[in-house]
Tab-separated table of C-alpha atoms and ligand atoms in Angstrom:
chain	number	residue	atom	x	y	z
A	1	UNK	CA	0.000	0.000	0.000
A	2	UNK	CA	1.049	3.634	-0.186
A	3	UNK	CA	0.705	5.559	3.057
A	4	UNK	CA	2.402	8.902	3.683
A	5	UNK	CA	4.658	8.427	0.671
A	6	UNK	CA	6.003	5.072	1.834
A	7	UNK	CA	5.453	1.444	0.852
A	8	UNK	CA	3.486	-0.194	3.639
A	9	UNK	CA	2.893	-3.953	3.923
A	10	UNK	CA	-0.050	-5.413	5.833
A	11	UNK	CA	-0.092	-8.184	8.401
A	12	UNK	CA	-2.970	-9.907	6.640
A	13	UNK	CA	-3.561	-10.488	2.934
A	14	UNK	CA	-6.427	-11.672	0.739
A	15	UNK	CA	-6.465	-13.597	-2.529
A	16	UNK	CA	-7.074	-11.884	-5.871
A	17	UNK	CA	-8.603	-14.267	-8.402
A	18	UNK	CA	-7.795	-14.384	-12.096
A	19	UNK	CA	-11.321	-14.633	-13.550
A	20	UNK	CA	-9.981	-16.479	-16.593
A	21	UNK	CA	-8.963	-19.418	-14.377
A	22	UNK	CA	-10.979	-18.981	-11.182
A	23	UNK	CA	-7.711	-19.443	-9.265
A	24	UNK	CA	-5.945	-17.086	-6.875
A	25	UNK	CA	-3.316	-15.248	-8.934
A	26	UNK	CA	-1.863	-12.876	-6.337
A	27	UNK	CA	-2.362	-11.760	-2.790
A	28	UNK	CA	-3.169	-8.179	-1.779
A	29	UNK	CA	-2.700	-6.396	1.543
A	30	UNK	CA	-5.625	-6.177	3.954
A	31	UNK	CA	-5.313	-2.771	5.633
A	32	UNK	CA	-5.950	-2.625	9.365
A	33	UNK	CA	-8.049	0.107	10.949
A	34	UNK	CA	-4.809	1.616	12.317
A	35	UNK	CA	-3.309	1.719	8.831
A	36	UNK	CA	-6.403	3.422	7.438
A	37	UNK	CA	-6.152	5.939	10.259
A	38	UNK	CA	-2.472	6.546	9.416
A	39	UNK	CA	-3.443	7.128	5.759
A	40	UNK	CA	-6.166	9.609	6.769
A	41	UNK	CA	-3.810	11.492	9.118
A	42	UNK	CA	-1.099	11.605	6.440
A	43	UNK	CA	-3.577	13.032	3.935
A	44	UNK	CA	-4.724	15.585	6.488
A	45	UNK	CA	-1.139	16.642	7.235
A	46	UNK	CA	-0.311	16.980	3.528
A	47	UNK	CA	-3.339	19.162	2.750
A	48	UNK	CA	-2.175	22.671	3.834
A	49	UNK	CA	0.952	22.703	1.652
A	50	UNK	CA	-0.688	20.912	-1.297
A	51	UNK	CA	-3.632	23.305	-1.507
A	52	UNK	CA	-1.293	26.283	-1.777
A	53	UNK	CA	0.678	25.261	-4.875
A	54	UNK	CA	-1.513	25.074	-7.954
A	55	UNK	CA	1.423	25.017	-10.379
A	56	UNK	CA	2.906	21.981	-8.615
A	57	UNK	CA	-0.454	20.225	-8.778
A	58	UNK	CA	-0.807	20.776	-12.514
A	59	UNK	CA	2.789	19.670	-13.134
A	60	UNK	CA	2.247	16.506	-11.075
A	61	UNK	CA	-0.921	15.606	-13.007
A	62	UNK	CA	0.874	16.083	-16.302
A	63	UNK	CA	3.759	13.856	-15.214
A	64	UNK	CA	1.266	11.299	-13.914
A	65	UNK	CA	-0.369	11.239	-17.348
A	66	UNK	CA	3.015	10.547	-18.963
A	67	UNK	CA	3.542	7.698	-16.511
A	68	UNK	CA	0.243	6.190	-17.671
A	69	UNK	CA	1.226	6.350	-21.352
A	70	UNK	CA	4.685	4.919	-20.619
A	71	UNK	CA	3.342	2.114	-18.417
A	72	UNK	CA	0.214	1.270	-20.426
A	73	UNK	CA	1.327	-2.266	-21.247
A	74	UNK	CA	2.551	-3.062	-17.722
A	75	UNK	CA	-0.579	-1.738	-16.020
A	76	UNK	CA	-2.738	-3.252	-18.756
A	77	UNK	CA	-1.413	-6.734	-17.958
A	78	UNK	CA	-2.280	-6.258	-14.298
A	79	UNK	CA	-5.814	-5.136	-15.218
A	80	UNK	CA	-6.327	-8.147	-17.499
A	81	UNK	CA	-5.074	-10.498	-14.789
A	82	UNK	CA	-7.430	-9.215	-12.100
A	83	UNK	CA	-10.351	-7.895	-14.160
A	84	UNK	CA	-10.446	-10.266	-17.125
A	85	UNK	CA	-10.862	-7.828	-20.038
A	86	UNK	CA	-8.751	-8.337	-23.182
A	87	UNK	CA	-5.271	-6.879	-22.983
A	88	UNK	CA	-5.978	-4.381	-25.794
A	89	UNK	CA	-8.973	-3.011	-23.820
A	90	UNK	CA	-6.958	-3.003	-20.598
A	91	UNK	CA	-4.150	-1.056	-22.248
A	92	UNK	CA	-6.738	1.392	-23.591
A	93	UNK	CA	-8.071	1.805	-20.075
A	94	UNK	CA	-4.593	2.892	-18.950
A	95	UNK	CA	-4.082	5.306	-21.839
A	96	UNK	CA	-7.595	6.604	-21.103
A	97	UNK	CA	-6.417	7.303	-17.559
A	98	UNK	CA	-3.492	9.206	-19.113
A	99	UNK	CA	-5.896	11.267	-21.232
A	100	UNK	CA	-8.004	12.104	-18.163
A	101	UNK	CA	-4.942	13.157	-16.141
A	102	UNK	CA	-3.691	15.335	-18.981
A	103	UNK	CA	-7.079	16.967	-19.416
A	104	UNK	CA	-7.212	17.834	-15.723
A	105	UNK	CA	-3.648	19.169	-15.734
A	106	UNK	CA	-4.940	21.917	-18.022
A	107	UNK	CA	-8.469	22.385	-16.711
A	108	UNK	CA	-9.019	25.936	-15.493
A	109	UNK	CA	-10.894	26.827	-12.341
A	110	UNK	CA	-11.656	30.514	-12.842
A	111	UNK	CA	-13.199	32.604	-10.117
A	112	UNK	CA	-16.238	34.655	-11.090
A	113	UNK	CA	-16.578	38.342	-10.385
A	114	UNK	CA	-20.228	38.965	-9.615
A	115	UNK	CA	-19.894	42.575	-8.509
A	116	UNK	CA	-17.213	45.140	-9.243
A	117	UNK	CA	-18.280	48.710	-8.457
A	118	UNK	CA	-17.647	51.523	-6.047
A	119	UNK	CA	-19.226	49.645	-3.144
A	120	UNK	CA	-17.514	46.252	-3.399
A	121	UNK	CA	-15.562	43.670	-5.325
A	122	UNK	CA	-17.383	40.369	-4.909
A	123	UNK	CA	-15.914	37.156	-6.250
A	124	UNK	CA	-17.058	33.548	-6.159
A	125	UNK	CA	-14.076	31.243	-5.796
A	126	UNK	CA	-13.624	27.498	-5.417
A	127	UNK	CA	-11.758	26.111	-2.412
A	128	UNK	CA	-10.573	22.553	-1.827
A	129	UNK	CA	-12.424	20.532	0.772
A	130	UNK	CA	-9.616	18.685	2.533
A	131	UNK	CA	-9.251	14.925	2.498
A	132	UNK	CA	-11.234	12.957	-0.086
A	133	UNK	CA	-12.113	9.297	0.477
A	134	UNK	CA	-12.264	7.657	-2.963
A	135	UNK	CA	-13.876	4.227	-3.368
A	136	UNK	CA	-13.993	2.380	-6.700
A	137	UNK	CA	-15.597	-0.730	-8.287
A	138	UNK	CA	-14.045	-3.583	-10.275
A	139	UNK	CA	-15.118	-2.947	-13.870
A	140	UNK	CA	-12.648	-0.157	-14.791
A	141	UNK	CA	-10.398	-0.185	-11.745
A	142	UNK	CA	-7.722	2.189	-12.968
A	143	UNK	CA	-9.754	4.602	-15.093
A	144	UNK	CA	-12.433	5.159	-12.472
A	145	UNK	CA	-9.761	5.755	-9.811
A	146	UNK	CA	-8.266	8.448	-12.040
A	147	UNK	CA	-11.723	10.002	-12.601
A	148	UNK	CA	-11.591	10.740	-8.882
A	149	UNK	CA	-7.980	11.483	-8.071
A	150	UNK	CA	-7.314	13.792	-11.047
A	151	UNK	CA	-9.995	16.401	-10.199
A	152	UNK	CA	-9.606	15.876	-6.441
A	153	UNK	CA	-5.878	16.613	-6.576
A	154	UNK	CA	-6.239	19.452	-9.094
A	155	UNK	CA	-8.673	21.209	-6.763
A	156	UNK	CA	-6.063	21.006	-3.973
A	157	UNK	CA	-7.474	18.115	-1.952
A	158	UNK	CA	-5.520	15.119	-0.739
A	159	UNK	CA	-6.808	11.584	-1.207
A	160	UNK	CA	-7.174	8.190	0.413
A	161	UNK	CA	-8.078	5.727	-2.350
A	162	UNK	CA	-9.490	2.231	-1.967
A	163	UNK	CA	-10.011	-0.139	-4.914
A	164	UNK	CA	-12.501	-3.010	-5.061
A	165	UNK	CA	-11.261	-6.194	-3.359
A	166	UNK	CA	-11.779	-7.957	-6.727
A	167	UNK	CA	-9.333	-5.645	-8.536
A	168	UNK	CA	-6.883	-4.052	-6.084
A	169	UNK	CA	-3.606	-4.768	-7.898
A	170	UNK	CA	-3.607	-2.112	-10.625
A	171	UNK	CA	-4.593	0.612	-8.142
A	172	UNK	CA	-1.893	-0.473	-5.680
A	173	UNK	CA	0.611	-0.304	-8.550
A	174	UNK	CA	-0.709	3.148	-9.480
A	175	UNK	CA	0.048	4.291	-5.929
A	176	UNK	CA	3.545	2.888	-6.256
A	177	UNK	CA	4.179	4.578	-9.611
A	178	UNK	CA	2.993	7.974	-8.356
A	179	UNK	CA	4.622	7.675	-4.927
A	180	UNK	CA	7.753	9.691	-5.668
A	181	UNK	CA	5.987	12.089	-7.949
A	182	UNK	CA	3.678	13.498	-5.279
A	183	UNK	CA	4.531	14.875	-1.830
A	184	UNK	CA	4.076	12.270	0.953
A	185	UNK	CA	0.458	11.922	2.065
A	186	UNK	CA	-1.101	13.563	-0.996
A	187	UNK	CA	-2.247	10.241	-2.481
A	188	UNK	CA	-2.596	7.246	-0.196
A	189	UNK	CA	-3.711	3.858	-1.524
A	190	UNK	CA	-5.044	1.207	0.833
A	191	UNK	CA	-6.679	-2.130	0.022
A	192	UNK	CA	-8.995	-4.489	1.813
A	193	UNK	CA	-12.525	-5.827	1.827
A	194	UNK	CA	-15.851	-4.009	1.912
A	195	UNK	CA	-15.455	-3.236	5.620
A	196	UNK	CA	-12.496	-0.984	4.766
A	197	UNK	CA	-14.856	1.112	2.631
A	198	UNK	CA	-17.264	1.372	5.561
A	199	UNK	CA	-14.407	2.431	7.845
A	200	UNK	CA	-13.467	5.139	5.368
A	201	UNK	CA	-16.961	6.602	5.200
A	202	UNK	CA	-17.235	6.541	9.012
A	203	UNK	CA	-13.816	8.122	9.563
A	204	UNK	CA	-13.801	11.657	10.954
A	205	UNK	CA	-11.083	13.051	8.658
A	206	UNK	CA	-12.518	13.007	5.101
A	207	UNK	CA	-14.739	15.916	4.160
A	208	UNK	CA	-15.777	14.327	0.895
A	209	UNK	CA	-16.578	10.827	-0.285
A	210	UNK	CA	-16.360	10.078	-3.973
A	211	UNK	CA	-17.915	6.681	-4.595
A	212	UNK	CA	-18.524	4.544	-7.668
A	213	UNK	CA	-20.348	1.250	-7.240
A	214	UNK	CA	-23.761	-0.284	-6.799
A	215	UNK	CA	-26.957	1.479	-5.754
A	216	UNK	CA	-27.210	-0.597	-2.569
A	217	UNK	CA	-23.729	0.349	-1.396
A	218	UNK	CA	-24.214	3.936	-2.563
A	219	UNK	CA	-27.174	4.293	-0.223
A	220	UNK	CA	-25.061	2.990	2.666
A	221	UNK	CA	-22.346	5.479	1.780
A	222	UNK	CA	-24.869	8.340	1.711
A	223	UNK	CA	-26.250	7.281	5.087
A	224	UNK	CA	-22.762	7.114	6.608
A	225	UNK	CA	-21.898	10.520	5.142
A	226	UNK	CA	-25.054	12.110	6.538
A	227	UNK	CA	-23.944	11.629	10.133
A	228	UNK	CA	-21.014	14.009	9.593
A	229	UNK	CA	-22.500	15.945	6.664
A	230	UNK	CA	-19.605	14.849	4.504
A	231	UNK	CA	-20.071	15.813	0.876
A	232	UNK	CA	-20.741	12.910	-1.472
A	233	UNK	CA	-20.598	12.164	-5.147
A	234	UNK	CA	-22.215	8.868	-6.033
A	235	UNK	CA	-21.806	7.181	-9.421
A	236	UNK	CA	-24.098	4.192	-9.207
A	237	UNK	CA	-25.707	1.544	-11.335
A	238	UNK	CA	-27.698	1.902	-14.508
A	239	UNK	CA	-30.244	0.019	-16.580
A	240	UNK	CA	-29.800	1.915	-19.823
A	241	UNK	CA	-32.514	1.532	-22.452
A	242	UNK	CA	-31.797	1.739	-26.178
A	243	UNK	CA	-34.917	2.589	-28.180
A	244	UNK	CA	-34.819	1.717	-31.868
A	245	UNK	CA	-37.172	3.715	-34.097
A	246	UNK	CA	-39.032	2.228	-37.054
A	247	UNK	CA	-36.688	3.740	-39.676
A	248	UNK	CA	-33.477	1.952	-38.574
A	249	UNK	CA	-31.589	-0.529	-40.710
A	250	UNK	CA	-31.708	-3.661	-38.496
A	251	UNK	CA	-28.312	-5.090	-39.507
A	252	UNK	CA	-26.378	-1.844	-39.196
A	253	UNK	CA	-27.992	-0.797	-35.935
A	254	UNK	CA	-27.587	-4.249	-34.379
A	255	UNK	CA	-23.813	-4.141	-34.786
A	256	UNK	CA	-23.618	-0.812	-32.985
A	257	UNK	CA	-26.136	-1.680	-30.305
A	258	UNK	CA	-24.232	-4.914	-29.647
A	259	UNK	CA	-21.038	-2.857	-29.163
A	260	UNK	CA	-22.804	-0.557	-26.701
A	261	UNK	CA	-24.213	-3.487	-24.749
A	262	UNK	CA	-21.302	-5.916	-24.615
A	263	UNK	CA	-18.327	-3.593	-24.143
A	264	UNK	CA	-16.289	-4.894	-21.209
A	265	UNK	CA	-18.581	-7.941	-21.329
A	266	UNK	CA	-21.583	-5.813	-20.371
A	267	UNK	CA	-19.853	-4.733	-17.162
A	268	UNK	CA	-20.209	-1.014	-17.780
A	269	UNK	CA	-22.488	1.128	-15.630
A	270	UNK	CA	-23.798	2.878	-18.742
A	271	UNK	CA	-23.854	-0.067	-21.151
A	272	UNK	CA	-27.094	-0.758	-23.028
A	273	UNK	CA	-28.948	-3.127	-20.712
A	274	UNK	CA	-32.319	-3.458	-22.539
A	275	UNK	CA	-33.312	-2.816	-26.132
A	276	UNK	CA	-36.779	-1.697	-27.283
A	277	UNK	CA	-37.553	-2.629	-30.895
A	278	UNK	CA	-40.631	-1.869	-33.060
A	279	UNK	CA	-42.678	-5.043	-33.562
A	280	UNK	CA	-42.270	-4.890	-37.347
A	281	UNK	CA	-38.472	-5.082	-37.060
A	282	UNK	CA	-38.289	-7.329	-34.020
A	283	UNK	CA	-37.341	-10.622	-35.701
A	284	UNK	CA	-34.697	-9.023	-37.917
A	285	UNK	CA	-33.070	-7.137	-35.040
A	286	UNK	CA	-33.013	-10.202	-32.777
A	287	UNK	CA	-31.442	-12.268	-35.562
A	288	UNK	CA	-28.830	-9.606	-36.289
A	289	UNK	CA	-27.939	-9.254	-32.586
A	290	UNK	CA	-27.713	-13.050	-32.273
A	291	UNK	CA	-25.344	-13.137	-35.232
A	292	UNK	CA	-23.092	-10.646	-33.470
A	293	UNK	CA	-23.193	-12.684	-30.265
A	294	UNK	CA	-22.322	-15.949	-31.998
A	295	UNK	CA	-19.426	-14.326	-33.877
A	296	UNK	CA	-17.922	-12.715	-30.738
A	297	UNK	CA	-14.532	-14.180	-29.784
A	298	UNK	CA	-14.566	-14.988	-26.076
A	299	UNK	CA	-11.496	-16.180	-24.210
A	300	UNK	CA	-8.636	-15.441	-21.854
A	301	UNK	CA	-7.962	-11.719	-22.136
A	302	UNK	CA	-4.242	-12.380	-22.378
A	303	UNK	CA	-4.722	-14.255	-25.677
A	304	UNK	CA	-4.382	-12.522	-29.013
A	305	UNK	CA	-7.614	-11.675	-30.862
A	306	UNK	CA	-9.946	-12.146	-27.900
A	307	UNK	CA	-12.791	-9.587	-27.862
A	308	UNK	CA	-14.521	-10.542	-24.626
A	309	UNK	CA	-13.014	-12.013	-21.481
A	310	UNK	CA	-14.662	-13.712	-18.521
A	311	UNK	CA	-17.117	-12.089	-16.142
A	312	UNK	CA	-15.028	-10.531	-13.374
A	313	UNK	CA	-16.097	-12.531	-10.346
A	314	UNK	CA	-18.106	-15.532	-9.210
A	315	UNK	CA	-21.082	-13.666	-7.634
A	316	UNK	CA	-21.531	-11.625	-10.814
A	317	UNK	CA	-21.116	-14.709	-13.025
A	318	UNK	CA	-23.777	-16.525	-11.017
A	319	UNK	CA	-26.071	-13.528	-11.131
A	320	UNK	CA	-26.001	-13.373	-14.925
A	321	UNK	CA	-26.867	-17.085	-15.099
A	322	UNK	CA	-29.664	-16.585	-12.596
A	323	UNK	CA	-31.238	-13.703	-14.532
A	324	UNK	CA	-31.113	-15.632	-17.810
A	325	UNK	CA	-32.645	-18.716	-16.140
A	326	UNK	CA	-35.376	-16.555	-14.617
A	327	UNK	CA	-36.221	-15.090	-18.038
A	328	UNK	CA	-36.381	-18.562	-19.618
A	329	UNK	CA	-38.619	-19.808	-16.816
A	330	UNK	CA	-40.935	-16.868	-17.597
A	331	UNK	CA	-41.292	-17.894	-21.250
A	332	UNK	CA	-38.412	-16.023	-22.910
A	333	UNK	CA	-36.059	-17.731	-25.361
A	334	UNK	CA	-32.348	-17.331	-25.980
A	335	UNK	CA	-31.515	-16.337	-29.528
A	336	UNK	CA	-27.805	-16.830	-28.797
A	337	UNK	CA	-25.722	-18.059	-25.877
A	338	UNK	CA	-27.664	-18.622	-22.681
A	339	UNK	CA	-25.157	-20.587	-20.615
A	340	UNK	CA	-21.649	-20.645	-19.165
A	341	UNK	CA	-18.960	-21.733	-21.608
A	342	UNK	CA	-18.113	-24.875	-19.685
A	343	UNK	CA	-14.459	-24.152	-19.055
A	344	UNK	CA	-12.552	-23.039	-15.952
A	345	UNK	CA	-13.018	-19.391	-15.034
A	346	UNK	CA	-16.114	-17.247	-15.185
A	347	UNK	CA	-16.928	-17.435	-18.892
A	348	UNK	CA	-20.516	-16.862	-19.992
A	349	UNK	CA	-21.522	-17.000	-23.648
A	350	UNK	CA	-22.679	-13.649	-25.075
A	351	UNK	CA	-26.425	-13.982	-24.743
A	352	UNK	CA	-29.412	-12.431	-26.515
A	353	UNK	CA	-32.696	-12.927	-24.677
A	354	UNK	CA	-35.782	-12.598	-26.918
A	355	UNK	CA	-39.542	-12.724	-26.335
A	356	UNK	CA	-39.139	-11.042	-23.004
A	357	UNK	CA	-40.981	-8.078	-21.513
A	358	UNK	CA	-40.835	-5.529	-18.723
A	359	UNK	CA	-41.455	-7.255	-15.418
A	360	UNK	CA	-38.852	-9.960	-16.075
A	361	UNK	CA	-35.885	-9.506	-13.744
A	362	UNK	CA	-33.396	-9.302	-16.620
A	363	UNK	CA	-35.301	-6.278	-17.951
A	364	UNK	CA	-36.069	-4.551	-14.654
A	365	UNK	CA	-32.753	-5.145	-12.854
A	366	UNK	CA	-29.182	-4.268	-13.758
A	367	UNK	CA	-27.640	-7.470	-15.142
A	368	UNK	CA	-24.108	-6.023	-15.490
A	369	UNK	CA	-22.921	-8.876	-17.671
A	370	UNK	CA	-23.046	-10.430	-21.165
A	371	UNK	CA	-26.807	-11.005	-21.508
A	372	UNK	CA	-29.071	-8.548	-23.323
A	373	UNK	CA	-32.882	-8.597	-23.313
A	374	UNK	CA	-34.686	-7.406	-26.465
A	375	UNK	CA	-38.229	-6.152	-25.948
A	376	UNK	CA	-40.785	-5.519	-28.679
A	377	UNK	CA	-43.068	-2.464	-28.777
A	378	UNK	CA	-45.934	-1.221	-30.917
A	379	UNK	CA	-46.436	2.271	-29.511
A	380	UNK	CA	-43.461	4.633	-29.223
A	381	UNK	CA	-44.933	6.669	-26.344
A	382	UNK	CA	-45.383	3.465	-24.431
A	383	UNK	CA	-41.780	2.426	-25.155
A	384	UNK	CA	-40.537	5.765	-23.796
A	385	UNK	CA	-42.732	5.376	-20.721
A	386	UNK	CA	-41.341	1.880	-20.109
A	387	UNK	CA	-37.774	3.072	-20.647
A	388	UNK	CA	-38.370	5.665	-17.919
A	389	UNK	CA	-40.331	3.397	-15.568
A	390	UNK	CA	-37.333	2.550	-13.397
A	391	UNK	CA	-35.415	3.833	-10.387
A	392	UNK	CA	-32.332	4.001	-12.609
A	393	UNK	CA	-31.464	7.032	-14.734
A	394	UNK	CA	-27.847	6.838	-15.804
A	395	UNK	CA	-28.074	7.084	-19.590
A	396	UNK	CA	-29.973	5.892	-22.624
A	397	UNK	CA	-29.991	6.083	-26.388
A	398	UNK	CA	-32.392	6.454	-29.290
A	399	UNK	CA	-31.562	5.169	-32.752
A	400	UNK	CA	-33.113	6.306	-36.039
A	401	UNK	CA	-32.236	7.289	-39.584
A	402	UNK	CA	-34.055	10.576	-39.031
A	403	UNK	CA	-31.662	11.921	-36.388
A	404	UNK	CA	-33.850	14.916	-35.482
A	405	UNK	CA	-36.777	12.682	-34.719
A	406	UNK	CA	-34.488	10.393	-32.692
A	407	UNK	CA	-33.177	13.441	-30.779
A	408	UNK	CA	-36.747	14.501	-29.956
A	409	UNK	CA	-37.391	11.068	-28.453
A	410	UNK	CA	-34.022	11.100	-26.628
A	411	UNK	CA	-35.003	14.407	-25.006
A	412	UNK	CA	-37.808	12.543	-23.235
A	413	UNK	CA	-35.456	10.076	-21.521
A	414	UNK	CA	-35.029	10.644	-17.779
A	415	UNK	CA	-31.285	10.112	-17.515
A	416	UNK	CA	-27.928	11.857	-17.189
A	417	UNK	CA	-26.800	11.251	-20.763
A	418	UNK	CA	-29.175	10.837	-23.705
A	419	UNK	CA	-27.329	9.598	-26.773
A	420	UNK	CA	-28.611	9.705	-30.349
A	421	UNK	CA	-27.347	7.012	-32.734
A	422	UNK	CA	-24.501	6.141	-30.393
A	423	UNK	CA	-23.979	4.839	-26.864
A	424	UNK	CA	-21.072	5.003	-24.405
A	425	UNK	CA	-19.580	8.112	-26.011
A	426	UNK	CA	-17.901	9.550	-22.926
A	427	UNK	CA	-15.110	12.129	-22.598
A	428	UNK	CA	-13.147	13.918	-19.877
A	429	UNK	CA	-14.854	17.252	-20.559
A	430	UNK	CA	-18.407	15.881	-20.480
A	431	UNK	CA	-20.294	15.652	-17.174
A	432	UNK	CA	-21.189	12.072	-16.350
A	433	UNK	CA	-23.774	11.191	-13.746
A	434	UNK	CA	-27.192	9.762	-13.149
A	435	UNK	CA	-30.745	10.858	-12.428
A	436	UNK	CA	-32.724	9.137	-9.664
A	437	UNK	CA	-30.973	6.153	-8.035
A	438	UNK	CA	-28.131	6.184	-10.561
A	439	UNK	CA	-26.250	8.822	-8.663
A	440	UNK	CA	-25.749	12.120	-6.962
A	441	UNK	CA	-23.574	14.770	-8.584
A	442	UNK	CA	-21.415	14.225	-11.656
A	443	UNK	CA	-17.853	13.425	-12.601
A	444	UNK	CA	-15.690	14.995	-15.334
A	445	UNK	CA	-15.411	18.444	-16.866
A	446	UNK	CA	-15.617	21.637	-14.832
A	447	UNK	CA	-18.816	20.310	-13.236
A	448	UNK	CA	-17.000	17.270	-11.885
A	449	UNK	CA	-14.168	19.433	-10.625
A	450	UNK	CA	-16.642	21.656	-8.794
A	451	UNK	CA	-17.753	18.570	-6.911
A	452	UNK	CA	-14.359	18.489	-5.224
A	453	UNK	CA	-14.623	22.098	-4.073
A	454	UNK	CA	-16.605	24.284	-1.749
A	455	UNK	CA	-17.876	27.593	-3.088
A	456	UNK	CA	-16.591	30.647	-1.265
A	457	UNK	CA	-17.642	34.254	-1.641
A	458	UNK	CA	-14.835	36.768	-1.193
A	459	UNK	CA	-16.399	40.175	-0.599
A	460	UNK	CA	-14.098	43.184	-0.440
A	461	UNK	CA	-15.830	46.319	0.721
A	462	UNK	CA	-14.795	49.526	-1.028
A	463	UNK	CA	-16.761	51.959	1.081
B	1	NAD	P1	-20.070	-2.404	-4.934
B	1	NAD	O1	-21.039	-1.364	-4.507
B	1	NAD	O2	-20.241	-3.779	-4.457
B	1	NAD	O3	-18.592	-1.991	-4.500
B	1	NAD	C1	-18.005	-0.768	-4.880
B	1	NAD	C2	-16.938	-0.397	-3.871
B	1	NAD	O4	-17.546	-0.118	-2.614
B	1	NAD	C3	-15.894	-1.485	-3.598
B	1	NAD	O5	-14.635	-0.870	-3.466
B	1	NAD	C4	-16.366	-2.054	-2.266
B	1	NAD	O6	-15.332	-2.659	-1.525
B	1	NAD	C5	-16.871	-0.805	-1.582
B	1	NAD	N1	-17.821	-1.027	-0.476
B	1	NAD	C6	-18.588	-2.119	-0.240
B	1	NAD	N2	-19.360	-1.918	0.847
B	1	NAD	C7	-19.094	-0.665	1.307
B	1	NAD	C8	-19.598	0.142	2.367
B	1	NAD	N3	-20.549	-0.303	3.185
B	1	NAD	N4	-19.111	1.380	2.500
B	1	NAD	C9	-18.186	1.878	1.654
B	1	NAD	N5	-17.665	1.159	0.629
B	1	NAD	C10	-18.114	-0.095	0.445
B	1	NAD	O7	-20.057	-2.322	-6.518
B	1	NAD	P2	-19.251	-3.270	-7.537
B	1	NAD	O8	-19.946	-4.586	-7.586
B	1	NAD	O9	-17.800	-3.212	-7.244
B	1	NAD	O10	-19.458	-2.485	-8.900
B	1	NAD	C11	-20.530	-2.718	-9.767
B	1	NAD	C12	-21.534	-1.589	-9.686
B	1	NAD	O11	-20.896	-0.340	-9.906
B	1	NAD	C13	-22.604	-1.688	-10.746
B	1	NAD	O12	-23.869	-1.411	-10.185
B	1	NAD	C14	-22.238	-0.602	-11.734
B	1	NAD	O13	-23.309	-0.110	-12.483
B	1	NAD	C15	-21.664	0.431	-10.823
B	1	NAD	N6	-20.792	1.358	-11.553
B	1	NAD	C16	-21.200	2.670	-11.713
B	1	NAD	C17	-20.412	3.546	-12.456
B	1	NAD	C18	-20.839	4.981	-12.664
B	1	NAD	O14	-19.993	5.792	-12.987
B	1	NAD	N7	-22.086	5.333	-12.502
B	1	NAD	C19	-19.228	3.113	-13.006
B	1	NAD	C20	-18.849	1.783	-12.837
B	1	NAD	C21	-19.643	0.915	-12.095
């Protein structure tokens, strides 16, 4: 672990499983409560000097981005080992982290003058909050950590970062690589199980919790934060609808919808998780999606040419199987896949579930894996209503040859990002967050940066 600028071992360790084999590949340190406390105190002690030197912060973020580009292959291998995704995707995750760091190195935080006259000069400025507790999930372990630490550090905060127990290795290595580049205590990385996350949110030092994970845990985080009125940003689950309009070309749209649904094996918060298709096109779209699923190359992410790796962990693997089985029991059929691949590791065949409707668990819940339900509709207003009839509200997309008409429908989606003829188009300058249970606050762009600041009014009287 990295605590106060030093490498810190732990007395206890836990196994990290390679999802391509189901076997323990490495062991990771299990932080004690005392070690977490030391990390929090170190971050607190580092804050006063760090907040004062904006130029040093920008320079450090820029160097950190260069480290990501230079170490993309090394970090990528670690991500593939612990997460399962193909090495090319894992390497892209690392270079993506580099892009995010570079973007933040240059992101301005201007103050706003709201009054400048003979009576007063009144400015609104952004101040750092102090120590940020950052907690991440297992689907994009490195990129989502950087989504937090880049803006948190730019704003002048210091950080204690905890990765998911399923994917701690790449984040621990990140801490190691940045250790000498940042003053001691500015970025601390600790690892452990879920209880470590709960200790972090209950700790008195952090003023802000930045959390990405499931809705259930997000609610616990919010409840823990309330006791101390800590600020929170929550990036939670999604159940993104894709609505196809009646003027789409089934073959062309299926290829793109498949990409938006199965990226990272469906383990993306804002992946397409249910598809609404006009009844007249239903058979053609299902067939075209099934063709994509059958052609997908699934295997060990370390092997050349593999497009989709295993599901990351056993509980998630079992959940996908359970949701597919539930749909079949309710009368649905699988147009492709439908079962584990029958080899060691957590491999599940890319699955298209047809003849399924709202009310089935695989439609109503977040599956977060390689199984996509396709739902027919006859009335567009009803399809929009069903797309919105959920506690989730992360993102969604509408697809049509008439892009203006598709945009009009997209405007009716109740979600943080409404895409038209695309899905998963995300960038460092674009705010990302969810309506309803999908989150609180946003990440990325100036809006995300503001989430790591408090607003202060500086009022200078002139009379
Ligand atoms: P999770 O909620 O189980 O765990 C997320 C993190 O929280 C882990 O580090 C875990 O150790 C920690 N944690 C667990 N219990 C805690 C507690 N009581 N207090 C504090 N921390 C605790 O989620 P997961 O299974 O790792 O990730 C999958 C979920 O994340 C999916 O729902 C997915 O949609 C969501 N996700 C959202 C986004 C987004 O930006 N909106 C991005 C990626 C993933």
